[in-house]
């Protein structure tokens, strides 16, 4: 299942849906697989709900158009680009989306408890181990990590600790400053994955407002030392 999702969503696969979108010119559209359409739908929803703090089309070439760079046609399951040089990178949501799809298969197999992990960045818990309230996870500082139990829920983290300042604020085009790491808990792995990236660039008042409007979401973060 993971290989199937990657074949559709990866920008490195020449025949993927994403690569075909990259070949489109202004106003052109292409029909995509249902998985691709759903992943892009979630991405656009998070972009709107975070005020543009999450944008899978941020790396697009050419002049930045006002508003969105692409739109979805739900009737035809098609993607239409709104400018030239539209470039999509699903690295901030694709892993979580794949976990959700794999979890659906485990549910079909009637597996009651499992912990799915996309590297060390995104986790998705199904049920809990026998006799436990949830799957034990730890995050935060290595010397004094925070611990919680994860059950039927996802948790994801983003940060600059490993790769440095590689995450940019799509709204300003500038590298993230001030926040070292950010984590998000959400009902789905795709949402947690996307929000951990968005929370890294959003201000604390913006994050608090988002969580107030979405009580099913939780946020954690660490700032850089002065």
PDB file of C-alpha atoms in Angstrom:
ATOM      1  CA  UNK A   1       0.000   0.000   0.000  1.00  0.00           C
ATOM      2  CA  UNK A   2       2.842   2.355   0.823  1.00  0.00           C
ATOM      3  CA  UNK A   3       4.472   1.685  -2.538  1.00  0.00           C
ATOM      4  CA  UNK A   4       1.162   2.357  -4.296  1.00  0.00           C
ATOM      5  CA  UNK A   5       0.678   5.685  -2.554  1.00  0.00           C
ATOM      6  CA  UNK A   6       4.255   6.758  -3.228  1.00  0.00           C
ATOM      7  CA  UNK A   7       3.875   5.931  -6.923  1.00  0.00           C
ATOM      8  CA  UNK A   8       1.016   8.447  -7.099  1.00  0.00           C
ATOM      9  CA  UNK A   9       2.181  11.205  -4.774  1.00  0.00           C
ATOM     10  CA  UNK A  10       5.961  11.356  -5.179  1.00  0.00           C
ATOM     11  CA  UNK A  11       7.416  14.169  -7.263  1.00  0.00           C
ATOM     12  CA  UNK A  12      10.415  11.904  -7.905  1.00  0.00           C
ATOM     13  CA  UNK A  13       8.357   9.312  -9.823  1.00  0.00           C
ATOM     14  CA  UNK A  14       8.142  10.387 -13.460  1.00  0.00           C
ATOM     15  CA  UNK A  15       4.710   8.867 -14.089  1.00  0.00           C
ATOM     16  CA  UNK A  16       3.108   9.972 -10.804  1.00  0.00           C
ATOM     17  CA  UNK A  17       0.043  12.193 -10.653  1.00  0.00           C
ATOM     18  CA  UNK A  18       2.171  14.938  -9.108  1.00  0.00           C
ATOM     19  CA  UNK A  19       4.711  14.811 -11.939  1.00  0.00           C
ATOM     20  CA  UNK A  20       1.894  15.102 -14.486  1.00  0.00           C
ATOM     21  CA  UNK A  21       0.574  18.161 -12.663  1.00  0.00           C
ATOM     22  CA  UNK A  22       4.032  19.720 -12.884  1.00  0.00           C
ATOM     23  CA  UNK A  23       3.860  19.454 -16.686  1.00  0.00           C
ATOM     24  CA  UNK A  24       0.664  21.516 -16.896  1.00  0.00           C
ATOM     25  CA  UNK A  25       0.528  25.100 -18.098  1.00  0.00           C
ATOM     26  CA  UNK A  26      -1.691  27.903 -16.830  1.00  0.00           C
ATOM     27  CA  UNK A  27      -5.370  26.902 -16.959  1.00  0.00           C
ATOM     28  CA  UNK A  28      -4.723  23.259 -17.856  1.00  0.00           C
ATOM     29  CA  UNK A  29      -6.023  20.337 -15.817  1.00  0.00           C
ATOM     30  CA  UNK A  30      -5.478  16.604 -15.491  1.00  0.00           C
ATOM     31  CA  UNK A  31      -7.535  13.785 -13.994  1.00  0.00           C
ATOM     32  CA  UNK A  32      -5.819  12.181 -11.003  1.00  0.00           C
ATOM     33  CA  UNK A  33      -6.330   9.083  -8.890  1.00  0.00           C
ATOM     34  CA  UNK A  34      -8.743   9.287  -5.950  1.00  0.00           C
ATOM     35  CA  UNK A  35      -5.869   9.049  -3.443  1.00  0.00           C
ATOM     36  CA  UNK A  36      -4.093  12.018  -5.005  1.00  0.00           C
ATOM     37  CA  UNK A  37      -7.285  14.036  -5.145  1.00  0.00           C
ATOM     38  CA  UNK A  38      -8.068  13.368  -1.478  1.00  0.00           C
ATOM     39  CA  UNK A  39      -4.547  14.214  -0.327  1.00  0.00           C
ATOM     40  CA  UNK A  40      -4.643  17.521  -2.221  1.00  0.00           C
ATOM     41  CA  UNK A  41      -8.120  18.240  -0.852  1.00  0.00           C
ATOM     42  CA  UNK A  42      -6.830  17.867   2.705  1.00  0.00           C
ATOM     43  CA  UNK A  43      -3.804  20.029   1.871  1.00  0.00           C
ATOM     44  CA  UNK A  44      -5.997  22.836   0.536  1.00  0.00           C
ATOM     45  CA  UNK A  45      -8.267  22.615   3.581  1.00  0.00           C
ATOM     46  CA  UNK A  46      -5.300  22.956   5.941  1.00  0.00           C
ATOM     47  CA  UNK A  47      -3.961  25.837   3.848  1.00  0.00           C
ATOM     48  CA  UNK A  48      -7.246  27.705   4.193  1.00  0.00           C
ATOM     49  CA  UNK A  49      -7.668  26.932   7.893  1.00  0.00           C
ATOM     50  CA  UNK A  50      -4.101  28.026   8.754  1.00  0.00           C
ATOM     51  CA  UNK A  51      -4.188  31.224   6.717  1.00  0.00           C
ATOM     52  CA  UNK A  52      -1.589  29.928   4.259  1.00  0.00           C
ATOM     53  CA  UNK A  53       0.915  28.672   6.839  1.00  0.00           C
ATOM     54  CA  UNK A  54       0.791  25.296   5.075  1.00  0.00           C
ATOM     55  CA  UNK A  55       1.124  25.326   1.292  1.00  0.00           C
ATOM     56  CA  UNK A  56       2.113  22.278  -0.786  1.00  0.00           C
ATOM     57  CA  UNK A  57       2.610  24.578  -3.812  1.00  0.00           C
ATOM     58  CA  UNK A  58       4.997  26.945  -2.059  1.00  0.00           C
ATOM     59  CA  UNK A  59       7.989  25.920  -4.205  1.00  0.00           C
ATOM     60  CA  UNK A  60       6.219  26.817  -7.461  1.00  0.00           C
ATOM     61  CA  UNK A  61       8.318  28.745  -9.966  1.00  0.00           C
ATOM     62  CA  UNK A  62       7.548  32.142 -11.473  1.00  0.00           C
ATOM     63  CA  UNK A  63       5.590  35.014 -10.001  1.00  0.00           C
ATOM     64  CA  UNK A  64       3.458  34.150  -7.006  1.00  0.00           C
ATOM     65  CA  UNK A  65      -0.230  34.507  -7.935  1.00  0.00           C
ATOM     66  CA  UNK A  66      -2.742  35.947  -5.523  1.00  0.00           C
ATOM     67  CA  UNK A  67      -4.498  33.139  -3.660  1.00  0.00           C
ATOM     68  CA  UNK A  68      -4.240  29.449  -4.490  1.00  0.00           C
ATOM     69  CA  UNK A  69      -1.987  28.027  -7.214  1.00  0.00           C
ATOM     70  CA  UNK A  70      -4.330  25.168  -8.120  1.00  0.00           C
ATOM     71  CA  UNK A  71      -7.934  24.130  -7.697  1.00  0.00           C
ATOM     72  CA  UNK A  72      -9.815  20.845  -7.605  1.00  0.00           C
ATOM     73  CA  UNK A  73     -12.716  19.684  -9.757  1.00  0.00           C
ATOM     74  CA  UNK A  74     -14.608  17.253  -7.550  1.00  0.00           C
ATOM     75  CA  UNK A  75     -16.935  16.041 -10.321  1.00  0.00           C
ATOM     76  CA  UNK A  76     -14.072  15.026 -12.623  1.00  0.00           C
ATOM     77  CA  UNK A  77     -11.473  14.286  -9.913  1.00  0.00           C
ATOM     78  CA  UNK A  78      -9.177  16.668 -11.750  1.00  0.00           C
ATOM     79  CA  UNK A  79      -6.539  19.208 -10.740  1.00  0.00           C
ATOM     80  CA  UNK A  80      -6.390  22.541 -12.575  1.00  0.00           C
ATOM     81  CA  UNK A  81      -3.357  24.783 -12.227  1.00  0.00           C
ATOM     82  CA  UNK A  82      -3.895  28.534 -12.009  1.00  0.00           C
ATOM     83  CA  UNK A  83      -0.451  29.648 -13.162  1.00  0.00           C
ATOM     84  CA  UNK A  84       2.665  28.535 -14.979  1.00  0.00           C
ATOM     85  CA  UNK A  85       5.369  26.559 -13.182  1.00  0.00           C
ATOM     86  CA  UNK A  86       3.110  25.118 -10.470  1.00  0.00           C
ATOM     87  CA  UNK A  87       5.210  22.732  -8.385  1.00  0.00           C
ATOM     88  CA  UNK A  88       3.752  20.539  -5.640  1.00  0.00           C
ATOM     89  CA  UNK A  89       5.672  19.000  -2.749  1.00  0.00           C
ATOM     90  CA  UNK A  90       3.656  16.668  -0.533  1.00  0.00           C
ATOM     91  CA  UNK A  91       6.542  16.020   1.843  1.00  0.00           C
ATOM     92  CA  UNK A  92       4.659  17.743   4.650  1.00  0.00           C
ATOM     93  CA  UNK A  93       1.536  15.606   4.356  1.00  0.00           C
ATOM     94  CA  UNK A  94       2.259  12.531   2.227  1.00  0.00           C
ATOM     95  CA  UNK A  95       3.699  10.352   4.989  1.00  0.00           C
ATOM     96  CA  UNK A  96       0.707  10.945   7.201  1.00  0.00           C
ATOM     97  CA  UNK A  97      -1.695  10.318   4.331  1.00  0.00           C
ATOM     98  CA  UNK A  98       0.027   6.999   3.608  1.00  0.00           C
ATOM     99  CA  UNK A  99      -0.287   5.974   7.271  1.00  0.00           C
ATOM    100  CA  UNK A 100      -4.036   6.670   7.144  1.00  0.00           C
ATOM    101  CA  UNK A 101      -4.378   4.485   4.055  1.00  0.00           C
ATOM    102  CA  UNK A 102      -2.372   1.648   5.621  1.00  0.00           C
ATOM    103  CA  UNK A 103      -4.422   1.914   8.820  1.00  0.00           C
ATOM    104  CA  UNK A 104      -7.597   1.450   6.765  1.00  0.00           C
ATOM    105  CA  UNK A 105      -6.236  -1.863   5.489  1.00  0.00           C
ATOM    106  CA  UNK A 106      -5.434  -3.024   9.029  1.00  0.00           C
ATOM    107  CA  UNK A 107      -8.982  -2.111  10.048  1.00  0.00           C
ATOM    108  CA  UNK A 108     -10.349  -4.182   7.142  1.00  0.00           C
ATOM    109  CA  UNK A 109      -8.240  -7.075   8.423  1.00  0.00           C
ATOM    110  CA  UNK A 110      -9.879  -6.565  11.855  1.00  0.00           C
ATOM    111  CA  UNK A 111      -6.561  -5.921  13.562  1.00  0.00           C
ATOM    112  CA  UNK A 112      -7.621  -4.136  16.776  1.00  0.00           C
ATOM    113  CA  UNK A 113      -4.313  -2.610  17.861  1.00  0.00           C
ATOM    114  CA  UNK A 114      -1.286  -1.332  15.970  1.00  0.00           C
ATOM    115  CA  UNK A 115       1.175   1.532  16.013  1.00  0.00           C
ATOM    116  CA  UNK A 116       2.217   2.795  12.580  1.00  0.00           C
ATOM    117  CA  UNK A 117       5.306   4.968  12.265  1.00  0.00           C
ATOM    118  CA  UNK A 118       6.632   7.021   9.355  1.00  0.00           C
ATOM    119  CA  UNK A 119      10.236   7.275  10.463  1.00  0.00           C
ATOM    120  CA  UNK A 120      10.353   9.260  13.695  1.00  0.00           C
ATOM    121  CA  UNK A 121       8.168  12.139  12.524  1.00  0.00           C
ATOM    122  CA  UNK A 122       4.597  10.825  12.330  1.00  0.00           C
ATOM    123  CA  UNK A 123       2.784   8.159  14.359  1.00  0.00           C
ATOM    124  CA  UNK A 124      -0.705   6.715  14.034  1.00  0.00           C
ATOM    125  CA  UNK A 125      -2.171   4.577  16.818  1.00  0.00           C
ATOM    126  CA  UNK A 126      -4.972   2.086  16.323  1.00  0.00           C
ATOM    127  CA  UNK A 127      -6.527   0.968  19.563  1.00  0.00           C
ATOM    128  CA  UNK A 128      -4.108   0.195  22.372  1.00  0.00           C
ATOM    129  CA  UNK A 129      -1.981  -2.723  23.573  1.00  0.00           C
ATOM    130  CA  UNK A 130      -3.816  -5.226  25.796  1.00  0.00           C
ATOM    131  CA  UNK A 131      -4.277  -3.840  29.294  1.00  0.00           C
ATOM    132  CA  UNK A 132      -2.970  -0.379  28.344  1.00  0.00           C
ATOM    133  CA  UNK A 133      -4.735   2.964  27.951  1.00  0.00           C
ATOM    134  CA  UNK A 134      -2.819   3.658  24.756  1.00  0.00           C
ATOM    135  CA  UNK A 135       0.514   3.342  22.991  1.00  0.00           C
ATOM    136  CA  UNK A 136       3.273   5.039  25.032  1.00  0.00           C
ATOM    137  CA  UNK A 137       5.212   7.687  23.110  1.00  0.00           C
ATOM    138  CA  UNK A 138       7.761  10.316  24.090  1.00  0.00           C
ATOM    139  CA  UNK A 139       8.652  13.621  22.449  1.00  0.00           C
ATOM    140  CA  UNK A 140      10.552  16.790  23.195  1.00  0.00           C
ATOM    141  CA  UNK A 141      13.955  17.240  24.888  1.00  0.00           C
ATOM    142  CA  UNK A 142      15.960  14.036  25.103  1.00  0.00           C
ATOM    143  CA  UNK A 143      16.899  14.654  28.739  1.00  0.00           C
ATOM    144  CA  UNK A 144      13.341  15.438  29.874  1.00  0.00           C
ATOM    145  CA  UNK A 145      10.931  14.122  27.243  1.00  0.00           C
ATOM    146  CA  UNK A 146       7.192  14.583  27.435  1.00  0.00           C
ATOM    147  CA  UNK A 147       5.197  11.362  27.510  1.00  0.00           C
ATOM    148  CA  UNK A 148       1.653  10.530  26.536  1.00  0.00           C
ATOM    149  CA  UNK A 149      -0.554   7.622  25.535  1.00  0.00           C
ATOM    150  CA  UNK A 150      -1.797   7.515  21.957  1.00  0.00           C
ATOM    151  CA  UNK A 151      -5.053   5.724  21.083  1.00  0.00           C
ATOM    152  CA  UNK A 152      -7.004   6.003  17.802  1.00  0.00           C
ATOM    153  CA  UNK A 153      -5.108   9.178  17.137  1.00  0.00           C
ATOM    154  CA  UNK A 154      -2.078  10.524  15.278  1.00  0.00           C
ATOM    155  CA  UNK A 155       0.898  12.572  16.439  1.00  0.00           C
ATOM    156  CA  UNK A 156       3.493  14.297  14.265  1.00  0.00           C
ATOM    157  CA  UNK A 157       6.526  16.532  14.699  1.00  0.00           C
ATOM    158  CA  UNK A 158       8.458  18.974  12.516  1.00  0.00           C
ATOM    159  CA  UNK A 159      11.577  20.951  13.280  1.00  0.00           C
ATOM    160  CA  UNK A 160      14.935  22.392  12.350  1.00  0.00           C
ATOM    161  CA  UNK A 161      17.073  20.240  14.651  1.00  0.00           C
ATOM    162  CA  UNK A 162      18.281  17.792  11.981  1.00  0.00           C
ATOM    163  CA  UNK A 163      18.286  19.656   8.659  1.00  0.00           C
ATOM    164  CA  UNK A 164      18.597  23.207   9.930  1.00  0.00           C
ATOM    165  CA  UNK A 165      16.532  26.058   8.509  1.00  0.00           C
ATOM    166  CA  UNK A 166      14.938  24.077   5.664  1.00  0.00           C
ATOM    167  CA  UNK A 167      11.335  25.061   6.452  1.00  0.00           C
ATOM    168  CA  UNK A 168      10.032  28.362   5.095  1.00  0.00           C
ATOM    169  CA  UNK A 169       6.959  30.366   5.964  1.00  0.00           C
ATOM    170  CA  UNK A 170       4.900  30.280   2.725  1.00  0.00           C
ATOM    171  CA  UNK A 171       3.335  33.619   3.635  1.00  0.00           C
ATOM    172  CA  UNK A 172       6.619  35.510   3.770  1.00  0.00           C
ATOM    173  CA  UNK A 173       9.098  33.338   1.869  1.00  0.00           C
ATOM    174  CA  UNK A 174      11.474  33.503   4.815  1.00  0.00           C
ATOM    175  CA  UNK A 175      13.014  30.655   6.867  1.00  0.00           C
ATOM    176  CA  UNK A 176      11.391  29.719  10.145  1.00  0.00           C
ATOM    177  CA  UNK A 177      12.913  31.558  13.106  1.00  0.00           C
ATOM    178  CA  UNK A 178      12.247  31.387  16.825  1.00  0.00           C
ATOM    179  CA  UNK A 179      10.651  27.955  17.027  1.00  0.00           C
ATOM    180  CA  UNK A 180      12.866  24.874  17.212  1.00  0.00           C
ATOM    181  CA  UNK A 181      10.284  22.096  17.044  1.00  0.00           C
ATOM    182  CA  UNK A 182       6.521  21.760  16.785  1.00  0.00           C
ATOM    183  CA  UNK A 183       4.196  18.806  17.322  1.00  0.00           C
ATOM    184  CA  UNK A 184       0.550  18.275  16.500  1.00  0.00           C
ATOM    185  CA  UNK A 185      -1.971  15.700  17.644  1.00  0.00           C
ATOM    186  CA  UNK A 186      -5.010  15.085  15.429  1.00  0.00           C
ATOM    187  CA  UNK A 187      -7.606  12.456  14.526  1.00  0.00           C
ATOM    188  CA  UNK A 188      -5.786  11.552  11.285  1.00  0.00           C
ATOM    189  CA  UNK A 189      -2.115  11.235  10.404  1.00  0.00           C
ATOM    190  CA  UNK A 190      -2.431  13.415   7.295  1.00  0.00           C
ATOM    191  CA  UNK A 191      -3.823  16.264   9.387  1.00  0.00           C
ATOM    192  CA  UNK A 192      -1.243  15.836  12.164  1.00  0.00           C
ATOM    193  CA  UNK A 193       1.565  15.729   9.586  1.00  0.00           C
ATOM    194  CA  UNK A 194       0.441  18.929   7.875  1.00  0.00           C
ATOM    195  CA  UNK A 195      -0.310  20.790  11.100  1.00  0.00           C
ATOM    196  CA  UNK A 196       3.080  20.065  12.674  1.00  0.00           C
ATOM    197  CA  UNK A 197       4.648  21.913   9.723  1.00  0.00           C
ATOM    198  CA  UNK A 198       2.107  24.726   9.897  1.00  0.00           C
ATOM    199  CA  UNK A 199       2.560  25.142  13.656  1.00  0.00           C
ATOM    200  CA  UNK A 200       6.281  25.545  13.139  1.00  0.00           C
ATOM    201  CA  UNK A 201       5.705  28.767  11.170  1.00  0.00           C
ATOM    202  CA  UNK A 202       2.565  30.101  12.858  1.00  0.00           C
ATOM    203  CA  UNK A 203       2.686  32.501  15.782  1.00  0.00           C
ATOM    204  CA  UNK A 204       1.524  31.318  19.190  1.00  0.00           C
ATOM    205  CA  UNK A 205      -1.688  33.409  19.013  1.00  0.00           C
ATOM    206  CA  UNK A 206      -2.414  31.884  15.595  1.00  0.00           C
ATOM    207  CA  UNK A 207      -1.876  28.368  16.933  1.00  0.00           C
ATOM    208  CA  UNK A 208      -4.073  29.001  19.965  1.00  0.00           C
ATOM    209  CA  UNK A 209      -6.811  30.366  17.717  1.00  0.00           C
ATOM    210  CA  UNK A 210      -6.592  27.341  15.434  1.00  0.00           C
ATOM    211  CA  UNK A 211      -6.844  24.913  18.365  1.00  0.00           C
ATOM    212  CA  UNK A 212      -9.772  26.887  19.774  1.00  0.00           C
ATOM    213  CA  UNK A 213     -11.586  26.458  16.462  1.00  0.00           C
ATOM    214  CA  UNK A 214     -10.542  22.811  16.209  1.00  0.00           C
ATOM    215  CA  UNK A 215     -10.779  21.273  19.708  1.00  0.00           C
ATOM    216  CA  UNK A 216      -9.843  17.854  18.322  1.00  0.00           C
ATOM    217  CA  UNK A 217      -6.318  19.178  17.655  1.00  0.00           C
ATOM    218  CA  UNK A 218      -3.514  19.687  20.173  1.00  0.00           C
ATOM    219  CA  UNK A 219      -0.250  21.588  19.722  1.00  0.00           C
ATOM    220  CA  UNK A 220       3.141  21.491  21.417  1.00  0.00           C
ATOM    221  CA  UNK A 221       6.276  23.446  20.641  1.00  0.00           C
ATOM    222  CA  UNK A 222       9.788  24.413  21.737  1.00  0.00           C
ATOM    223  CA  UNK A 223      11.424  27.718  20.957  1.00  0.00           C
ATOM    224  CA  UNK A 224      15.074  28.378  20.334  1.00  0.00           C
ATOM    225  CA  UNK A 225      17.054  29.761  23.243  1.00  0.00           C
ATOM    226  CA  UNK A 226      17.735  33.554  22.998  1.00  0.00           C
TER     227      UNK A 226
END
